[in-house]
Amino acid sequence: MNFVLQAQGITKSFPGVQALKNVSFSVSPGSVHALVGENGAGKSTLMKIISGALASDEGTLFIDGEERILKNPREAQDLGIAMIHQELTILPLRSVAENIFLGREPRKAGGILLDYAALHTRATDLLNQIHVSVDPSRPAGTLSIAQQQMVEVAKALSLRARVIIMDEPTSSLTSRETSTLFQIIGELQKCGIALIYISHRLEEIFSIADTITILRDGQTVHSAPTADLTPDSVVRYMVGRELKEVFPQGKDSRGDTILRAEHLSGQRFTDVSFSLRSGEILGVAGLVGAGRSEVARALMGLDPLQGGTLLFQGEQIVPRSVRAMMRHGFAFLPEDRKAEGLFLNMSVRDNLAISMLDRVFPFGIIRPRLLLRLIRDYFHRLNIKTPSPLQRIKHLSGGNQQKVIIARCLSLKPRVLILDEPTRGIDIGAKSEIYTIAQDLAAQGVAIIMISSELPEILGISDRILVMREGKSVAILNQGEATQDLIMHKAAGGTSWE
Amino acid sequence: MGIDSTHRRFSWKGALARHSSALIFLFLFACFSLLSGRFLRIGNVVNILEQSSLLAVVAIGITFPIITGGIDLSVGSLVALCGALAAGLVTGHAVPVPLAIAMVLALGALLGGINGFIIVAGRFQPFVVTLATMAITRGATLVYTQGRPISGIPASFTFLGDRVAGIPVSLLILLIILILFQGLLRFTPFGAHLYALGGNEETARLAGISVHWIKIGAYSISGGMAALGGIILTARLWSAQPQAAVGLELQTIAAAVLGGVSLAGGSGGLAGTLLGALLMGTLANGLNLLGISSYLQQVIIGAIFIAAVMLDLWTKERHGESSQGALS
């Protein structure tokens, strides 16, 4: 067969870690090759090697059947390999066209002046090629994340890429944007461009991939055409064990109503009502932009509530500040782990301890040994894996990072715990652990509000589900009656079910 | 679960990587010792320490706003204002010296706190706010002194600029505040929250840290240390000069940066700042001893500054780990 890209026997180790061990795979033109594996399985390392950002210790790369040694990303680009990173590299203040041709702007007058007219027309051509209608003169920062991704695709096309690597491209897209992206991927395939598609979302992979390669602990455990695999078998290969109970079945631990929201309104939401009982998990479903995070932020005192009443244990409260709400027993796990949840350059210990210092050390002097003991306790309870409490948290996997933030929430001894997309971008093993933690907390009487865009997750874990649409609460469904279809219809505004 | 013990073993290599300016310091020290016979005498070393202590005190103060990711440009003017007020209180109003010192320190902390308050309440850039208060404070000093020096300071006050058993009093003051504030940074929630705030303000807010008060506290410390600097300066000069400490704010920032404190916030510590201040003091002293003209001195100081920053960057890249944890 004719492959555009072939990797053979790729091996790479870092001090103390064997990141990749004899990994091989190949990509044929016009196909989508999905790469799956838990965090730490070696996907990113492999992609860095293929895109020229990292050199392998052993193994060879063939591009169009020719052996190549890539010294830097520029060489990979020149040979037609482009990578679209999960965190987009858009310059927000420059125009779409300038972003697409950054560093390769068309020039005139012997190379002295930028040729804005040519820049504009070429950018328009590229965007048309993938059927994206975006004004190329708009500042790229004003585009939605999905549109910015399209700009990255256009940039890859402008480089005449023949292999495009996409790392978790849908992690912040709505379902509509995702289907647009898939159409574009289809267009790219028709042009003979190959895609390497990295994702945690098996549903997506099964709908677009031709081939699936599964990595575990730096090795290829399986590689096969999608038709020969099932989601269950892929999960089995990924974790290396049977994961029957992704969603632990908790007993109904619901107690009295602890929180009642009546006709709340605030920034980008109006007329949101719900109630929450202690020991209950209330899932919050809705499309991106439905106002779910905004409600959470207002409940936590981050943004002002503009109307409605909030009753906590029967008494009316007004969320004025995060600190005030924490004193009421509220804790919050924010949606954006890196920007809002973590102090990336600080240690695991400091990230975990930061909210409890005032309470544990009322005299204002930290006792390091006591602190370490407290922290170890959380390490055990939440199964947090780190080489040392002094390890900088940015070196931990997403799942462990998330568990550290959950530990920080728990250190506040919460009565009401608000989790905003707690499993975003973490591997399936860690997801399952987080579900178990949530169930255990509910069993101990903590009331949990869990916002999630993954319907199977919402359905699996919630006692009741609040559905939001365009800033309003449109339905509250009990566990028995909720289905994916029903939730989607409520969330997207379908009428047939009402 | 493999958890390291709390005790971190000290390693010279690690310490040098964290404080690469120590290398430059040792290098300069060696050069000056070889080039000038007078440099290494005890008397001269004490001189350097005494001359650096004022800069070090103010630089320790300014390190706090810098750790939050801010800056305090008003410290130079504040040194002048507080120095003049202290002189005025003990001469014109005949206020007892300890009371006058306490009042001036409190005022410095208050004025610094006001900087912090304006920054927090108006959500302004610290650079802009303290640029304005720098002008206001300098103007207030000129108004208060009517542009003239204040002299006739009693001996009970100038004692602070003197020596006891050959040891400069200002050096003892420096040691005390160093220990005090190092403890504040390393062993209190305030210190931990300060680093957290500098690392990521939004995360700090979401973690329930009272971001506003921490910031106001940081600027308050900066103001208080500037006031202490003013007191030391007045005591040393036996008079208060309205144009004292012009440009000192830039020297303090330079000392902090030389000591590895990141202007982006979230990292660095007082040991580094102290080292930076000593480095600048040593440089000035050594160049003077070598008889290099003060014009050329500025060129050399600038060049060494660039070299130090480059070396810092280089060693940090090689060692990967650089910034210090809040509690470690």
Short mmCIF file of N, CA and C in Angstrom, two decimals, chain A residues 238-330:
data_model
loop_
_atom_site.label_atom_id
_atom_site.label_comp_id
_atom_site.label_asym_id
_atom_site.label_seq_id
_atom_site.Cartn_x
_atom_site.Cartn_y
_atom_site.Cartn_z
N MET A 238 -7.23 0.35 25.91
CA MET A 238 -6.66 1.56 26.49
C MET A 238 -6.24 1.36 27.94
N VAL A 239 -7.14 0.78 28.73
CA VAL A 239 -6.87 0.70 30.16
C VAL A 239 -6.26 -0.64 30.54
N GLY A 240 -6.33 -1.60 29.63
CA GLY A 240 -5.72 -2.89 29.90
C GLY A 240 -6.48 -3.69 30.91
N ARG A 241 -7.71 -3.29 31.18
CA ARG A 241 -8.52 -4.08 32.09
C ARG A 241 -9.98 -3.83 31.72
N GLU A 242 -10.83 -4.65 32.28
CA GLU A 242 -12.25 -4.51 32.01
C GLU A 242 -12.79 -3.34 32.83
N LEU A 243 -13.47 -2.41 32.19
CA LEU A 243 -14.04 -1.27 32.92
C LEU A 243 -15.54 -1.39 32.84
N LYS A 244 -16.09 -2.32 33.59
CA LYS A 244 -17.53 -2.54 33.49
C LYS A 244 -18.28 -1.40 34.13
N GLU A 245 -17.82 -1.05 35.33
CA GLU A 245 -18.57 -0.07 36.09
C GLU A 245 -17.91 1.29 35.99
N VAL A 246 -18.06 1.94 34.84
CA VAL A 246 -17.56 3.30 34.75
C VAL A 246 -18.36 4.18 35.71
N PHE A 247 -19.65 3.94 35.75
CA PHE A 247 -20.49 4.70 36.67
C PHE A 247 -20.90 3.82 37.84
N PRO A 248 -20.29 4.07 38.99
CA PRO A 248 -20.64 3.27 40.15
C PRO A 248 -22.11 3.52 40.53
N GLN A 249 -22.79 2.47 40.91
CA GLN A 249 -24.18 2.67 41.30
C GLN A 249 -24.27 3.00 42.78
N GLY A 250 -24.46 4.28 43.07
CA GLY A 250 -24.58 4.69 44.47
C GLY A 250 -25.99 4.43 44.97
N LYS A 251 -26.11 4.29 46.27
CA LYS A 251 -27.46 4.20 46.84
C LYS A 251 -28.06 5.60 46.88
N ASP A 252 -29.37 5.67 46.92
CA ASP A 252 -30.01 6.98 47.00
C ASP A 252 -29.77 7.55 48.40
N SER A 253 -28.96 8.60 48.44
CA SER A 253 -28.57 9.13 49.74
C SER A 253 -29.20 10.50 49.98
N ARG A 254 -30.27 10.79 49.24
CA ARG A 254 -30.76 12.16 49.27
C ARG A 254 -31.45 12.50 50.60
N GLY A 255 -31.16 13.65 51.12
CA GLY A 255 -31.75 14.11 52.36
C GLY A 255 -32.67 15.30 52.12
N ASP A 256 -32.60 16.25 53.02
CA ASP A 256 -33.50 17.41 52.93
C ASP A 256 -32.98 18.41 51.89
N THR A 257 -33.88 19.28 51.45
CA THR A 257 -33.48 20.33 50.52
C THR A 257 -32.53 21.29 51.22
N ILE A 258 -31.39 21.51 50.60
CA ILE A 258 -30.39 22.39 51.22
C ILE A 258 -30.31 23.72 50.49
N LEU A 259 -30.61 23.68 49.19
CA LEU A 259 -30.48 24.90 48.39
C LEU A 259 -31.69 25.01 47.46
N ARG A 260 -32.26 26.20 47.41
CA ARG A 260 -33.38 26.40 46.50
C ARG A 260 -33.16 27.71 45.74
N ALA A 261 -33.12 27.61 44.43
CA ALA A 261 -32.93 28.80 43.59
C ALA A 261 -34.25 29.12 42.92
N GLU A 262 -34.69 30.35 43.07
CA GLU A 262 -35.98 30.74 42.48
C GLU A 262 -35.79 31.93 41.54
N HIS A 263 -36.05 31.68 40.27
CA HIS A 263 -36.03 32.73 39.25
C HIS A 263 -34.75 33.56 39.26
N LEU A 264 -33.62 32.88 39.37
CA LEU A 264 -32.34 33.60 39.38
C LEU A 264 -32.08 34.22 38.01
N SER A 265 -31.52 35.43 38.03
CA SER A 265 -31.03 35.97 36.78
C SER A 265 -29.71 36.68 37.04
N GLY A 266 -28.92 36.79 35.99
CA GLY A 266 -27.61 37.40 36.12
C GLY A 266 -27.02 37.57 34.75
N GLN A 267 -25.70 37.66 34.69
CA GLN A 267 -25.06 37.84 33.40
C GLN A 267 -25.32 36.62 32.51
N ARG A 268 -26.04 36.83 31.43
CA ARG A 268 -26.32 35.81 30.42
C ARG A 268 -27.16 34.64 30.92
N PHE A 269 -27.97 34.84 31.96
CA PHE A 269 -29.02 33.86 32.26
C PHE A 269 -30.19 34.56 32.94
N THR A 270 -31.38 34.03 32.70
CA THR A 270 -32.57 34.59 33.34
C THR A 270 -33.48 33.46 33.74
N ASP A 271 -34.21 33.67 34.82
CA ASP A 271 -35.25 32.77 35.25
C ASP A 271 -34.77 31.33 35.39
N VAL A 272 -33.76 31.16 36.21
CA VAL A 272 -33.25 29.82 36.47
C VAL A 272 -33.74 29.38 37.85
N SER A 273 -34.48 28.28 37.89
CA SER A 273 -34.98 27.77 39.16
C SER A 273 -34.62 26.30 39.30
N PHE A 274 -34.23 25.92 40.50
CA PHE A 274 -34.00 24.50 40.78
C PHE A 274 -33.88 24.35 42.29
N SER A 275 -33.94 23.10 42.72
CA SER A 275 -33.69 22.86 44.13
C SER A 275 -32.65 21.75 44.23
N LEU A 276 -32.01 21.67 45.36
CA LEU A 276 -30.93 20.71 45.54
C LEU A 276 -31.02 20.15 46.94
N ARG A 277 -30.98 18.80 47.03
CA ARG A 277 -31.04 18.19 48.36
C ARG A 277 -29.65 17.73 48.77
N SER A 278 -29.43 17.67 50.06
CA SER A 278 -28.13 17.18 50.50
C SER A 278 -27.99 15.73 50.06
N GLY A 279 -26.80 15.33 49.69
CA GLY A 279 -26.56 13.97 49.22
C GLY A 279 -27.05 13.71 47.81
N GLU A 280 -27.42 14.76 47.12
CA GLU A 280 -27.94 14.59 45.76
C GLU A 280 -26.91 15.07 44.74
N ILE A 281 -26.88 14.40 43.59
CA ILE A 281 -26.07 14.92 42.48
C ILE A 281 -27.02 15.46 41.42
N LEU A 282 -26.96 16.77 41.22
CA LEU A 282 -27.80 17.40 40.22
C LEU A 282 -26.94 17.67 38.99
N GLY A 283 -27.21 16.97 37.91
CA GLY A 283 -26.46 17.22 36.67
C GLY A 283 -27.04 18.43 35.97
N VAL A 284 -26.17 19.21 35.33
CA VAL A 284 -26.66 20.35 34.57
C VAL A 284 -26.21 20.16 33.12
N ALA A 285 -27.20 19.98 32.24
CA ALA A 285 -26.89 19.75 30.83
C ALA A 285 -27.29 20.96 30.01
N GLY A 286 -26.76 21.05 28.83
CA GLY A 286 -27.09 22.15 27.94
C GLY A 286 -25.97 22.34 26.94
N LEU A 287 -26.24 23.10 25.89
CA LEU A 287 -25.20 23.34 24.91
C LEU A 287 -24.20 24.35 25.48
N VAL A 288 -23.02 24.40 24.86
CA VAL A 288 -22.07 25.43 25.26
C VAL A 288 -22.71 26.79 25.01
N GLY A 289 -22.64 27.68 25.98
CA GLY A 289 -23.26 28.99 25.82
C GLY A 289 -24.68 29.05 26.35
N ALA A 290 -25.15 27.95 26.97
CA ALA A 290 -26.51 27.95 27.52
C ALA A 290 -26.58 28.66 28.86
N GLY A 291 -25.45 29.07 29.38
CA GLY A 291 -25.45 29.83 30.64
C GLY A 291 -25.19 28.99 31.87
N ARG A 292 -24.73 27.73 31.67
CA ARG A 292 -24.53 26.85 32.82
C ARG A 292 -23.40 27.34 33.71
N SER A 293 -22.25 27.65 33.10
CA SER A 293 -21.11 28.11 33.90
C SER A 293 -21.41 29.45 34.56
N GLU A 294 -22.19 30.27 33.85
CA GLU A 294 -22.53 31.58 34.40
C GLU A 294 -23.35 31.44 35.68
N VAL A 295 -24.28 30.47 35.69
CA VAL A 295 -25.06 30.23 36.91
C VAL A 295 -24.13 29.78 38.03
N ALA A 296 -23.20 28.88 37.70
CA ALA A 296 -22.27 28.39 38.71
C ALA A 296 -21.44 29.53 39.28
N ARG A 297 -20.97 30.39 38.40
CA ARG A 297 -20.14 31.52 38.86
C ARG A 297 -20.94 32.46 39.75
N ALA A 298 -22.21 32.67 39.39
CA ALA A 298 -23.04 33.56 40.21
C ALA A 298 -23.32 32.92 41.57
N LEU A 299 -23.58 31.61 41.58
CA LEU A 299 -23.83 30.92 42.85
C LEU A 299 -22.62 31.04 43.77
N MET A 300 -21.44 31.09 43.17
CA MET A 300 -20.20 31.11 43.94
C MET A 300 -19.79 32.53 44.31
N GLY A 301 -20.57 33.52 43.87
CA GLY A 301 -20.23 34.90 44.22
C GLY A 301 -19.19 35.52 43.33
N LEU A 302 -18.93 34.90 42.18
CA LEU A 302 -17.91 35.45 41.28
C LEU A 302 -18.48 36.56 40.40
N ASP A 303 -19.72 36.36 39.95
CA ASP A 303 -20.41 37.39 39.19
C ASP A 303 -21.67 37.73 39.97
N PRO A 304 -22.16 38.96 39.87
CA PRO A 304 -23.33 39.32 40.68
C PRO A 304 -24.62 38.66 40.18
N LEU A 305 -25.48 38.30 41.14
CA LEU A 305 -26.84 37.88 40.81
C LEU A 305 -27.65 39.15 40.63
N GLN A 306 -28.47 39.19 39.55
CA GLN A 306 -29.21 40.42 39.33
C GLN A 306 -30.68 40.29 39.74
N GLY A 307 -31.15 39.09 39.99
CA GLY A 307 -32.54 38.95 40.40
C GLY A 307 -32.81 37.55 40.91
N GLY A 308 -33.96 37.37 41.54
CA GLY A 308 -34.32 36.06 42.05
C GLY A 308 -33.86 35.89 43.48
N THR A 309 -34.28 34.76 44.07
CA THR A 309 -33.87 34.52 45.45
C THR A 309 -33.15 33.19 45.55
N LEU A 310 -32.23 33.14 46.48
CA LEU A 310 -31.45 31.94 46.73
C LEU A 310 -31.64 31.60 48.20
N LEU A 311 -32.20 30.42 48.45
CA LEU A 311 -32.42 30.01 49.84
C LEU A 311 -31.47 28.88 50.17
N PHE A 312 -30.65 29.10 51.19
CA PHE A 312 -29.72 28.08 51.65
C PHE A 312 -30.16 27.65 53.03
N GLN A 313 -30.54 26.39 53.17
CA GLN A 313 -31.10 25.86 54.42
C GLN A 313 -32.25 26.74 54.90
N GLY A 314 -33.09 27.15 53.96
CA GLY A 314 -34.28 27.91 54.30
C GLY A 314 -34.07 29.39 54.50
N GLU A 315 -32.82 29.84 54.52
CA GLU A 315 -32.59 31.26 54.73
C GLU A 315 -32.09 31.90 53.45
N GLN A 316 -32.53 33.12 53.21
CA GLN A 316 -32.12 33.78 51.97
C GLN A 316 -30.66 34.26 52.09
N ILE A 317 -29.87 33.96 51.09
CA ILE A 317 -28.49 34.46 51.08
C ILE A 317 -28.22 35.16 49.75
N VAL A 318 -27.27 36.09 49.77
CA VAL A 318 -26.85 36.77 48.56
C VAL A 318 -25.37 36.48 48.37
N PRO A 319 -25.00 35.84 47.26
CA PRO A 319 -23.57 35.53 47.05
C PRO A 319 -22.79 36.80 46.72
N ARG A 320 -22.06 37.31 47.70
CA ARG A 320 -21.34 38.56 47.48
C ARG A 320 -19.90 38.33 47.06
N SER A 321 -19.27 37.29 47.60
CA SER A 321 -17.88 37.02 47.23
C SER A 321 -17.60 35.54 47.39
N VAL A 322 -16.54 35.09 46.76
CA VAL A 322 -16.16 33.68 46.87
C VAL A 322 -15.94 33.31 48.33
N ARG A 323 -15.28 34.21 49.05
CA ARG A 323 -14.98 33.90 50.45
C ARG A 323 -16.24 33.75 51.28
N ALA A 324 -17.22 34.64 51.01
CA ALA A 324 -18.47 34.56 51.76
C ALA A 324 -19.16 33.23 51.48
N MET A 325 -19.18 32.82 50.21
CA MET A 325 -19.85 31.58 49.85
C MET A 325 -19.12 30.37 50.42
N MET A 326 -17.78 30.47 50.49
CA MET A 326 -17.03 29.37 51.10
C MET A 326 -17.38 29.23 52.57
N ARG A 327 -17.62 30.36 53.22
CA ARG A 327 -18.02 30.28 54.64
C ARG A 327 -19.38 29.62 54.79
N HIS A 328 -20.25 29.77 53.78
CA HIS A 328 -21.54 29.07 53.80
C HIS A 328 -21.37 27.58 53.51
N GLY A 329 -20.20 27.17 53.06
CA GLY A 329 -19.97 25.76 52.75
C GLY A 329 -20.06 25.43 51.27
N PHE A 330 -19.85 26.43 50.42
CA PHE A 330 -19.83 26.18 48.98
C PHE A 330 -18.38 25.99 48.51
#
